[in-house]
Short mmCIF file of C-alpha atoms in Angstrom, two decimals:
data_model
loop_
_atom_site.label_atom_id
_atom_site.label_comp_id
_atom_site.label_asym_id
_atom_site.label_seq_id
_atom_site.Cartn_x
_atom_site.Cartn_y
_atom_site.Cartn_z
CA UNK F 470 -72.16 -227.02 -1.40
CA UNK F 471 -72.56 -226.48 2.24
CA UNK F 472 -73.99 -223.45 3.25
CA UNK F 473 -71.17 -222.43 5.60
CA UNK F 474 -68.78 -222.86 2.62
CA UNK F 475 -71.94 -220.99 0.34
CA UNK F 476 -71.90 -217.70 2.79
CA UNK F 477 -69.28 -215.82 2.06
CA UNK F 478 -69.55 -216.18 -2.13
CA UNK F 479 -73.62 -214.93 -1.68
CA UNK F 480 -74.07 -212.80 0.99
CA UNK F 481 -72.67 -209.71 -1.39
CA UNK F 482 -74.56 -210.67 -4.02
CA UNK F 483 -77.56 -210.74 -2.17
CA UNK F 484 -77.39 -207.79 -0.40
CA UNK F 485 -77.27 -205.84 -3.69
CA UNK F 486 -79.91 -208.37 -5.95
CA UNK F 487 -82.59 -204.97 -5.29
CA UNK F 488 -79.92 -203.05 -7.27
CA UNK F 489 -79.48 -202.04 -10.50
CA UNK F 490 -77.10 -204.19 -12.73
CA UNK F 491 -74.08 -202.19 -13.29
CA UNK F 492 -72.89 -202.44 -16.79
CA UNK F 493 -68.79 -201.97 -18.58
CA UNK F 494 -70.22 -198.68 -20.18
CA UNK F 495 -71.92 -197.45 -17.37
CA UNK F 496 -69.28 -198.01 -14.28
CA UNK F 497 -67.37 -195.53 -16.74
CA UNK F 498 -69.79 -192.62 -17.59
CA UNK F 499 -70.75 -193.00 -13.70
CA UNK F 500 -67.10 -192.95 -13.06
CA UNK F 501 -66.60 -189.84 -15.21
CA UNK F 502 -69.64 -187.63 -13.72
CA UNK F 503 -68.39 -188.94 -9.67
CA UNK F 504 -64.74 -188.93 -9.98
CA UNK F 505 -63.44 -186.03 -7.39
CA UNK F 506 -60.45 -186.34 -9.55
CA UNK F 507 -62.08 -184.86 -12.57
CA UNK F 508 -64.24 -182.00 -10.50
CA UNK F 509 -61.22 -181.15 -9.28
CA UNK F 510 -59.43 -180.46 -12.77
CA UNK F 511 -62.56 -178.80 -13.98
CA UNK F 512 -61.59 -176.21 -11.48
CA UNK F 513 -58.65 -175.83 -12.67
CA UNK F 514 -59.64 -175.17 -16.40
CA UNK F 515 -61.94 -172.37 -14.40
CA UNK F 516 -59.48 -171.07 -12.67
CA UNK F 517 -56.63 -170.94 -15.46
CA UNK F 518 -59.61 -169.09 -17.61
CA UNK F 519 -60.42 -166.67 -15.58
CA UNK F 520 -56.71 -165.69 -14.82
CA UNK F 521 -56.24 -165.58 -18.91
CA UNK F 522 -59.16 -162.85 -19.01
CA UNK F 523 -56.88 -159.88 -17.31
CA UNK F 524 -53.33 -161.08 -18.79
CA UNK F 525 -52.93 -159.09 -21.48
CA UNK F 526 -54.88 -155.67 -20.13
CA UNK F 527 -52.93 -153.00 -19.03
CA UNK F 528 -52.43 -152.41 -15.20
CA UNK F 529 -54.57 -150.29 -13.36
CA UNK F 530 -53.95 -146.46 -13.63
CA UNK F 531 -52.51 -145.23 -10.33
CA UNK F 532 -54.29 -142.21 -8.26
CA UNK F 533 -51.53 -139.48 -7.28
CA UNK F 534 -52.72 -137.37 -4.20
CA UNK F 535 -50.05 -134.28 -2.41
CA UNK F 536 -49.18 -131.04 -1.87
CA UNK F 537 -46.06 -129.42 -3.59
CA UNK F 538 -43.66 -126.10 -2.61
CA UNK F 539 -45.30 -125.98 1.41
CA UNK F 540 -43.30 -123.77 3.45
CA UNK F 541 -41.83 -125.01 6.70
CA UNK F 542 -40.30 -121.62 8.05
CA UNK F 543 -41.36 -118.18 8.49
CA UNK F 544 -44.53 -116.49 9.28
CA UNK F 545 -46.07 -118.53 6.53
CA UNK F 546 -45.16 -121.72 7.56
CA UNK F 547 -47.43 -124.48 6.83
CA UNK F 548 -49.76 -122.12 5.37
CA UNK F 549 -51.71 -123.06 1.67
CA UNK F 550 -52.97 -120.22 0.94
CA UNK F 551 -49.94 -117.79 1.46
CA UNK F 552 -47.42 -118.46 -1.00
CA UNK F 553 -48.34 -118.57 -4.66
CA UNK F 554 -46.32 -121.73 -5.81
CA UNK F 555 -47.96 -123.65 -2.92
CA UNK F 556 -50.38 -126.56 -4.88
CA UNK F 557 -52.67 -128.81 -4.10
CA UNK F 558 -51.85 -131.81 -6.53
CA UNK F 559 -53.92 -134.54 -7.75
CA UNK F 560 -53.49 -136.65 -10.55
CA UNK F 561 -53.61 -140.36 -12.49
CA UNK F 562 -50.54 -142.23 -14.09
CA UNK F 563 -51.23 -144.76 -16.21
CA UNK F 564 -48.41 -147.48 -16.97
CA UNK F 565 -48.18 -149.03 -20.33
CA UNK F 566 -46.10 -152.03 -20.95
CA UNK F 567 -45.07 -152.78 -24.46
CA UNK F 568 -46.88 -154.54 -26.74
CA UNK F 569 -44.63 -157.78 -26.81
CA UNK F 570 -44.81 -158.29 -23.46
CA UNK F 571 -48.53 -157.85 -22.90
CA UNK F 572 -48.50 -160.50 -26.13
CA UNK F 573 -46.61 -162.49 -24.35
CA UNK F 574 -48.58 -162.58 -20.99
CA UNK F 575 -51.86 -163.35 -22.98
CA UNK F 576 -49.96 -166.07 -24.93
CA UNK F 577 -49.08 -167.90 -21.23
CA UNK F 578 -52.10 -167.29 -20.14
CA UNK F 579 -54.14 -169.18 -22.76
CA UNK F 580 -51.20 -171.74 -22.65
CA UNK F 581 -52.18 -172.14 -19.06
CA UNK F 582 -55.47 -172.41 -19.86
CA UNK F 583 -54.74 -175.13 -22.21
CA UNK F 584 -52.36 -177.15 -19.91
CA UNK F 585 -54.99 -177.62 -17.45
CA UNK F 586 -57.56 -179.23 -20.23
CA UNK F 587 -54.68 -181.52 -21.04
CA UNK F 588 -54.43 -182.13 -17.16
CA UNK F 589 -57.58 -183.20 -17.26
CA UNK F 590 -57.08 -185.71 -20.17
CA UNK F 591 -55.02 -187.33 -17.98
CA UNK F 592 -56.78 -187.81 -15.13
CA UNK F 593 -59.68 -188.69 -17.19
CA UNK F 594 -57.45 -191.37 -19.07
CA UNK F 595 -56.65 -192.91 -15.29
CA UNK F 596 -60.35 -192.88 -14.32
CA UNK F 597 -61.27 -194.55 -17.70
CA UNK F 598 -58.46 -196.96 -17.55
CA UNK F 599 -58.70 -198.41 -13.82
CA UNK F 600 -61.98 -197.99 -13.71
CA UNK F 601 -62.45 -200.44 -16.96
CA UNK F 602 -59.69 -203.26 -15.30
CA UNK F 603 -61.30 -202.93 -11.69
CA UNK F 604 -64.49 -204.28 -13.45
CA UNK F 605 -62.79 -206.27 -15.37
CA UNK F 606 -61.66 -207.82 -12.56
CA UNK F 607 -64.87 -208.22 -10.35
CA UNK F 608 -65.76 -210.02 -13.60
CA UNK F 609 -63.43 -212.86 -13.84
CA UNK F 610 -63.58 -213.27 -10.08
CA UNK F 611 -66.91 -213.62 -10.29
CA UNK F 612 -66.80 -216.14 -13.17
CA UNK F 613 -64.20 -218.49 -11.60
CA UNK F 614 -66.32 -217.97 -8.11
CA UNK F 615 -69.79 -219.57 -10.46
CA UNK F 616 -67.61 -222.14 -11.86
CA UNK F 617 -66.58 -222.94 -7.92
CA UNK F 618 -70.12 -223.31 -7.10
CA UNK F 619 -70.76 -226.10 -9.66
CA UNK F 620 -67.39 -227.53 -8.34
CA UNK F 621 -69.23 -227.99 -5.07
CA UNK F 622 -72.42 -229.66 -6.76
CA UNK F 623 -70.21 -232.37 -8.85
CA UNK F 624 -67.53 -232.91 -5.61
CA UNK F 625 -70.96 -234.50 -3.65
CA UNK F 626 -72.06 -236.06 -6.18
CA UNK F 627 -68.50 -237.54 -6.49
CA UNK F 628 -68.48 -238.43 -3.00
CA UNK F 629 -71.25 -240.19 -2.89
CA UNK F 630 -69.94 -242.46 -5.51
CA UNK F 631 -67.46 -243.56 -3.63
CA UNK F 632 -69.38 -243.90 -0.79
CA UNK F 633 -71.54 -246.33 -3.07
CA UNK F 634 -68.48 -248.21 -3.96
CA UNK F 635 -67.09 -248.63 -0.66
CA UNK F 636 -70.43 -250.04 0.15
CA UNK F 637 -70.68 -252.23 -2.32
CA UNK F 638 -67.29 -253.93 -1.73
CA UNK F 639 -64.74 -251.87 -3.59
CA UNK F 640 -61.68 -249.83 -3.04
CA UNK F 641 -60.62 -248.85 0.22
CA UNK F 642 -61.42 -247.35 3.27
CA UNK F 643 -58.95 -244.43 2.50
CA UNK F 644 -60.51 -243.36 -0.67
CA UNK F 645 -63.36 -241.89 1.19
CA UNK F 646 -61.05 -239.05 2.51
CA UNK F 647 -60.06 -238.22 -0.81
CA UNK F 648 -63.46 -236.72 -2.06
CA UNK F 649 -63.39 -234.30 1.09
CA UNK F 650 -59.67 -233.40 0.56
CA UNK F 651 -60.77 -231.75 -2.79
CA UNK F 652 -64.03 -229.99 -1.43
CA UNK F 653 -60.91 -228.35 0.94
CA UNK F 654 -58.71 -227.46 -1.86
CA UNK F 655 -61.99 -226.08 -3.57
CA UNK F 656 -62.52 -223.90 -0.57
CA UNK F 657 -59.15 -222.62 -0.39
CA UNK F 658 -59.68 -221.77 -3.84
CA UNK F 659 -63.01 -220.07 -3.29
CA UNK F 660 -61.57 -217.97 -0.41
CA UNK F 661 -58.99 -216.60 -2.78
CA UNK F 662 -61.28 -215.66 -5.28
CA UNK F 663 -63.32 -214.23 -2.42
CA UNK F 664 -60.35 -211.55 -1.80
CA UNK F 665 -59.85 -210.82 -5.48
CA UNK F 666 -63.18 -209.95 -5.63
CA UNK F 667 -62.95 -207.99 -2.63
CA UNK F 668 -60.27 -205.96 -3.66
CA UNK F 669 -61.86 -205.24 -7.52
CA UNK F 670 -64.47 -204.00 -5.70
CA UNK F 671 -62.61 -201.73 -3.31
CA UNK F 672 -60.62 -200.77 -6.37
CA UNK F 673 -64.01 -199.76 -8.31
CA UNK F 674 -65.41 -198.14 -4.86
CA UNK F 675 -62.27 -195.54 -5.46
CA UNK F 676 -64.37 -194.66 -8.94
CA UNK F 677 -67.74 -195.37 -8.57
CA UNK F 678 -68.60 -195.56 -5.04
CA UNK F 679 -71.25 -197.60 -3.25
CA UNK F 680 -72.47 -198.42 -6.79
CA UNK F 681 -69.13 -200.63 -6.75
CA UNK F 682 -71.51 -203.02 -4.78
CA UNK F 683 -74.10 -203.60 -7.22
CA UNK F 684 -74.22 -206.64 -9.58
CA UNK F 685 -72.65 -207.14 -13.00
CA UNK F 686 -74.26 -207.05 -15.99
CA UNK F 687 -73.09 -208.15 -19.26
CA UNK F 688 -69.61 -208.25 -20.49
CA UNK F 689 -66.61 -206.26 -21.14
CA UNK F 690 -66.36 -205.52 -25.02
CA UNK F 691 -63.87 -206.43 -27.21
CA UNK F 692 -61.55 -203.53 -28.68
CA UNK F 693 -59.07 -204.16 -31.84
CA UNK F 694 -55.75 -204.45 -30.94
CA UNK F 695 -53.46 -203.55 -33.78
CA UNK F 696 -50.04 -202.22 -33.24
CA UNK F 697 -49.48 -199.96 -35.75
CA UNK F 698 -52.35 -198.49 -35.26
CA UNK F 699 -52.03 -198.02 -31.54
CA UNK F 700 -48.20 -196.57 -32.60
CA UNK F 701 -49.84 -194.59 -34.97
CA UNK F 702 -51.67 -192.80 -31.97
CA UNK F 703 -48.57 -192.74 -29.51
CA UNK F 704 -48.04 -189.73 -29.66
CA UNK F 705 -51.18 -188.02 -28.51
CA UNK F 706 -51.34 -189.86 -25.90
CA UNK F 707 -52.73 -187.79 -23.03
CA UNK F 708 -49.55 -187.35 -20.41
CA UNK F 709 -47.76 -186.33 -24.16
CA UNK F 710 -49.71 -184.15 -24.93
CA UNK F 711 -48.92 -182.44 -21.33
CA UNK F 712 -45.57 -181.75 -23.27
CA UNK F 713 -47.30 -179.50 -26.08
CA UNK F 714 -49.09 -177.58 -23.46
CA UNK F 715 -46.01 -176.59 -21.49
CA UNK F 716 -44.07 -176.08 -24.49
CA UNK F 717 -46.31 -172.96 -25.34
CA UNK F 718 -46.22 -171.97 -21.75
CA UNK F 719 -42.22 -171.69 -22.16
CA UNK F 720 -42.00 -170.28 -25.01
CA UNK F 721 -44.56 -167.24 -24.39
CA UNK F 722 -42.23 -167.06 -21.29
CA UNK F 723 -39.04 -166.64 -23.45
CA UNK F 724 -40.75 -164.08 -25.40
CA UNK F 725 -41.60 -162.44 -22.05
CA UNK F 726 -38.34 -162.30 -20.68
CA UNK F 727 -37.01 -161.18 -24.34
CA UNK F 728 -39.74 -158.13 -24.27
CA UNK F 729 -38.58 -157.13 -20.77
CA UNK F 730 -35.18 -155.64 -22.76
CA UNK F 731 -37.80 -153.49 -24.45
CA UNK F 732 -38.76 -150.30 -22.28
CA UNK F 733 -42.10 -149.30 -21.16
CA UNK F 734 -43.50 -145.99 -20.74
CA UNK F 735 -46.05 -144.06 -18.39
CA UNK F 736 -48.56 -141.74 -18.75
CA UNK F 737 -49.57 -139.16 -15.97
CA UNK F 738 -51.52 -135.82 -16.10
CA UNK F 739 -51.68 -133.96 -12.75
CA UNK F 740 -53.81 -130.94 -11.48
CA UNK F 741 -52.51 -128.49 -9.10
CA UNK F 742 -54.80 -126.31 -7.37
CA UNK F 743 -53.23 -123.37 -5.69
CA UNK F 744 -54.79 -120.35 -3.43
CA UNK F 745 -57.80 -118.32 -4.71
CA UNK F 746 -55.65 -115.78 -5.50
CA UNK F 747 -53.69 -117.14 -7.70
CA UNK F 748 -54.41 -119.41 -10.94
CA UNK F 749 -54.46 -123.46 -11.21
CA UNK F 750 -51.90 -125.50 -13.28
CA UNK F 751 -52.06 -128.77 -15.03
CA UNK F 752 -48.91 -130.80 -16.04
CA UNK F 753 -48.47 -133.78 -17.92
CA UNK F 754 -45.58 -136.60 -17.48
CA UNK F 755 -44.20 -139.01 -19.41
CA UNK F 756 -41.92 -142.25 -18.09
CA UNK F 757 -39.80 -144.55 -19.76
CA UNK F 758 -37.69 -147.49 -18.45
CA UNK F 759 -34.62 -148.18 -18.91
CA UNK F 760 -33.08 -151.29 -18.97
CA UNK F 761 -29.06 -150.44 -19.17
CA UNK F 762 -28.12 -153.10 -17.54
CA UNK F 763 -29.50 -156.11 -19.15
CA UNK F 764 -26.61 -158.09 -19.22
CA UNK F 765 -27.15 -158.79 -15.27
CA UNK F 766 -30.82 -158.54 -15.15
CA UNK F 767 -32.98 -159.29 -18.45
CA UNK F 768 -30.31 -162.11 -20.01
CA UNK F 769 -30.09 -164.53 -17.44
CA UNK F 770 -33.73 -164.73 -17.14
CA UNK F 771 -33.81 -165.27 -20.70
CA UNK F 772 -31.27 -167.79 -20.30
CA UNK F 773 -32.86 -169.83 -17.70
CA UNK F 774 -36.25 -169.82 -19.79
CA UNK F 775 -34.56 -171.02 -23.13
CA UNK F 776 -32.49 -173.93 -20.48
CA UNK F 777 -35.84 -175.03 -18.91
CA UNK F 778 -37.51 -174.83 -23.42
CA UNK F 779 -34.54 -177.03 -23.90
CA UNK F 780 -35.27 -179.37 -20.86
CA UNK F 781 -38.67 -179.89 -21.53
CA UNK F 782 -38.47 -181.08 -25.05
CA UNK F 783 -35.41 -183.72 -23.97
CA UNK F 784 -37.91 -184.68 -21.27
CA UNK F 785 -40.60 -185.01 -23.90
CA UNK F 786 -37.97 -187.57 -26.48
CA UNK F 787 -37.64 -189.52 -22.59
CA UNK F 788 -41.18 -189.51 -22.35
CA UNK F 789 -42.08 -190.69 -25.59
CA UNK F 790 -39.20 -193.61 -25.79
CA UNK F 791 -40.40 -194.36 -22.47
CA UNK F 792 -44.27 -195.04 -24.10
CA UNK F 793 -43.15 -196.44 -26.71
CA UNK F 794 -41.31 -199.52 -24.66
CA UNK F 795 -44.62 -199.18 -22.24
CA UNK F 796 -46.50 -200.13 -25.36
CA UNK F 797 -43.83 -202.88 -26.93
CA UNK F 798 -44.11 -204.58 -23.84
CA UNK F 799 -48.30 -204.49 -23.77
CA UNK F 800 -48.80 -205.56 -27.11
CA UNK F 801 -46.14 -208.56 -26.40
CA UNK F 802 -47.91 -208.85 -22.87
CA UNK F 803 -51.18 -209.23 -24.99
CA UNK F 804 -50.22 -211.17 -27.99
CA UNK F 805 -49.16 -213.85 -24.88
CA UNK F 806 -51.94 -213.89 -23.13
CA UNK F 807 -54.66 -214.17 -25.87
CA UNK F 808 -51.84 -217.05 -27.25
CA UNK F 809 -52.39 -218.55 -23.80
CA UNK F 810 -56.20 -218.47 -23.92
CA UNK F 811 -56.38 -220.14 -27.01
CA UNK F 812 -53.48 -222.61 -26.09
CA UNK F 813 -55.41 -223.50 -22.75
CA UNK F 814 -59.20 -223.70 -24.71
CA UNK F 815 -57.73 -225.65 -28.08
CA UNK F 816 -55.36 -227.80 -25.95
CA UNK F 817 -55.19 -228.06 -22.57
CA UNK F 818 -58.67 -227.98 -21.25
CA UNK F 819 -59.60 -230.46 -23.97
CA UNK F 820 -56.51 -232.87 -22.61
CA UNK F 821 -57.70 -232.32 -19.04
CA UNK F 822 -61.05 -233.40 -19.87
CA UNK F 823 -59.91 -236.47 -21.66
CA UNK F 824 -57.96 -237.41 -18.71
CA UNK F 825 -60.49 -237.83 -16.21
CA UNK F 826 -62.86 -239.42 -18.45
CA UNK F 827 -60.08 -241.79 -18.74
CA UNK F 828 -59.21 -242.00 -15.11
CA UNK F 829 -62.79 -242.03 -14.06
CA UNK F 830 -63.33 -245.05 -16.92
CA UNK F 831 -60.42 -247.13 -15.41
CA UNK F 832 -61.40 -246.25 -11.87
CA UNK F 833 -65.12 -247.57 -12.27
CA UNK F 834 -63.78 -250.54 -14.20
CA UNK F 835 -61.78 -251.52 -11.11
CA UNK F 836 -58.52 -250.77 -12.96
CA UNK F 837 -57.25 -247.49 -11.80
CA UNK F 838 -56.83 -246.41 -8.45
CA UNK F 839 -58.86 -242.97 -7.12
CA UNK F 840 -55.47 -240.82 -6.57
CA UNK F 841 -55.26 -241.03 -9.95
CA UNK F 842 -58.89 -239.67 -10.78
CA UNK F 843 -58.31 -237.06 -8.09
CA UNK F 844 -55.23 -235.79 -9.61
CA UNK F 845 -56.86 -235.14 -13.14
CA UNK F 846 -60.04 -233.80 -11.79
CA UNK F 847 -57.80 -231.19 -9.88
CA UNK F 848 -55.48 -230.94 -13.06
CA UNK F 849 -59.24 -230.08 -15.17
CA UNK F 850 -60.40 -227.52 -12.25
CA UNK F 851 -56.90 -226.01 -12.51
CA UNK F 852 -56.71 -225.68 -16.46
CA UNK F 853 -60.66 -224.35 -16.22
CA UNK F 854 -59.46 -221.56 -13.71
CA UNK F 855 -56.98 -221.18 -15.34
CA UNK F 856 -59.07 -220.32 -18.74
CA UNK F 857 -60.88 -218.17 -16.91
CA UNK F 858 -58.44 -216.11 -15.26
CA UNK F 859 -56.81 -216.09 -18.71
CA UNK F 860 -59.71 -214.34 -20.22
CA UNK F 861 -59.73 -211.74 -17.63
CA UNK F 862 -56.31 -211.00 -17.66
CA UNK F 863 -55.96 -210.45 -21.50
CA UNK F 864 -59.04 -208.43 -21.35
CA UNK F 865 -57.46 -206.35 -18.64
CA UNK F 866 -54.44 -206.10 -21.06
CA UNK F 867 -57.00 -204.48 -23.90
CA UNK F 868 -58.67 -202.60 -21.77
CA UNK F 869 -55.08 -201.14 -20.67
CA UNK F 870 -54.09 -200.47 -24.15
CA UNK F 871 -57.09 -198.74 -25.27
CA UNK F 872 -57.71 -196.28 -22.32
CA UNK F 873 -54.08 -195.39 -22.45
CA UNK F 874 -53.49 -194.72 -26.49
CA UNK F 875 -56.74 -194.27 -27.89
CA UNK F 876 -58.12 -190.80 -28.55
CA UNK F 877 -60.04 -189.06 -25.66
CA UNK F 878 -63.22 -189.39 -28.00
CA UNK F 879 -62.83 -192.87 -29.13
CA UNK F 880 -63.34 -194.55 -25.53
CA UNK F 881 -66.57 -194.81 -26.19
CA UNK F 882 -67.53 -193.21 -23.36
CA UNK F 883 -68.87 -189.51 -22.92
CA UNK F 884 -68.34 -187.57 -20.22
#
């Protein structure tokens, strides 16, 4: 292979041969502990635990601070000392809001708490998932780009077969062409590969970072597809299980708005200090809403929450039909492809080979003509690609249908 045509495959792979190989399992735990993504949900889960510790306390008791009975006419005016029912007051009220509400603002809280974990399962189902096919990717690129390179080493040798033959009296003058027109088609194919691999890279870079550069080691493993196992698991699959989460957060909402019919009631004991002369006082006060008019204020907020309970869960049946077609259309995606890979490995490649041992027979026998032999060696490169790419894109298809309906904890992959 010339080395102007050789540049472009190496030079990457050179410039990271001084770094470590970078295995399936460990572009994901790497992915998992440098993902912004999931830093970012881990302060959420902070943040929605921290607000869960104050939710259900009562609110802070209130400091009262005045002056009662001042005069504002006469010779005593102003005075607070002269008149005995002149006070000094000072005093705390403490608020206490009933039971089922404070319940019910704890409840939230926690369900808060617990919608931002599940938040985080799905972000960490996206890292795992894209993460897995970017590599995945890089792979088969890579593969097709090795089996380019020994393209290059059999089209010279090819060529200088019929450069022999020419010389020694055969074919014609033409065929000599033909050899190079393949090394270009090769090329063009090389270059495409080239940007694949380029852009499985870029796409791991997103996950990984600069250790998206580093070379591949090993490949990507081989997970049981079974479809009624998979279905079995539908249902907890990660942006479902969003649905459970918000569920609770509604419905300690109802229960809030329902205990907002309920009154509260206040506590407040106040000291009043009056002149020297005369004695101090102490009084106590107790509050109590009163919510009369609940047919214009507390119902139509418990309305609204019971319409948004009701939306959620018909969002949840879309949701979950909507997966379960997403997951049809995978396994018939997969079934396909790994059809395909056998088809092209049992059948095709086998034909293809045949072929040009055929061609190539007839054409050094000096019955076949060398457009012939060309056509089925590019008919063999194309049905060995075309393996290969196979093979990557059913693994791609696995890799999709594990990250997205296995458990959390059955990736294989801690965080």
């Amino acid at each position: 292979m010339p080395y102007w045509l050789a540049a472009p495959l190496w030079a990457g792979w050179i410039a990271g041969a001084t770094a470590a190989p970078l295995g399936f399992d460990d572009a994901l735990t790497r992915a998992l502990h440098e993902t912004p993504a999931l830093a970012a949900s881990a302060s959420r889960i902070a943040a929605a635990r921290q607000n869960a510790i104050p939710a259900g306390a009562l609110p802070d008791p209130q400091l009262t601070l005045g002056l009662a009975n001042v005069p504002v006419d006469g010779a005593d005016r102003f005075s607070l000392d002269s008149d005995p029912m002149t006070m000094r007051i000072i005093g705390v009220m403490q608020a206490f809001p009933n039971a089922a509400k404070r319940g019910a603002r704890a409840s939230a809280a926690r369900g808060r708490v617990g919608l931002a974990e599940a938040g985080m399962q799905v972000v960490r189902q996206t890292v795992l998932q894209q993460t897995a096919q970017a590599w995945i990717q890089r792979h088969s690129a890579e593969a097709q780009l090795r089996h380019i390179a020994a393209l290059y080493d059999e089209n010279r040798l090819f060529d200088a077969a019929v450069r022999a033959r020419l010389a020694g009296g055969g074919g014609m003058a033409s065929d000599v062409v033909l050899p190079r027109e393949e090394a270009a088609l090769i090329a063009e194919r090389e270059d495409l590969l080239n940007a694949r691999r380029a852009q499985a890279i870029a796409a791991l870079r997103r996950w990984i970072g600069d250790a998206a550069d580093w070379p591949l080691a090993g490949a990507p493993p081989k997970w049981p597809i079974d479809h009624a196992r998979l279905a079995h698991r539908l249902e907890q699959h990660p942006e479902l299980a969003l649905y459970s989460q918000e569920s609770r957060v509604l419905d300690a909402e109802i229960d809030a708005a329902r205990a907002a019919t309920r009154p509260d009631w206040s506590l407040g004991l106040v000291y009043q200090q009056r002149a020297s002369q005369f004695g101090n006082m102490a009084s106590i006060e107790l509050g109590f809403d009163l919510p009369v008019f609940a047919s214009t204020r507390q119902r139509p907020l418990i309305a609204a929450r019971v319409a948004e309970r009701a939306a959620l869960d018909a969002d949840y049946q879309a949701q979950l039909r909507a997966h379960t077609a997403e997951l049809d259309a995978d396994l018939a995606e997969y079934r396909r492809l790994d059809r395909a890979l056998a088809r092209q490995h049992e059948v095709l490649l086998p034909l293809a080979q045949e072929k040009v041992s055929l061609t190539l027979a007839a054409w050094r026998g000096g019955q076949g003509n060398l457009a012939e032999l060309i056509a089925a060696r590019r008919a063999r490169i194309d049905a060995q690609l075309k393996a290969i790419e196979l093979a990557g894109a059913r693994d791609e298809m696995a890799a999709r249908l594990h990250f997205t309906y296995a458990q959390p904890d059955d990736s294989g992959v801690q965080p």
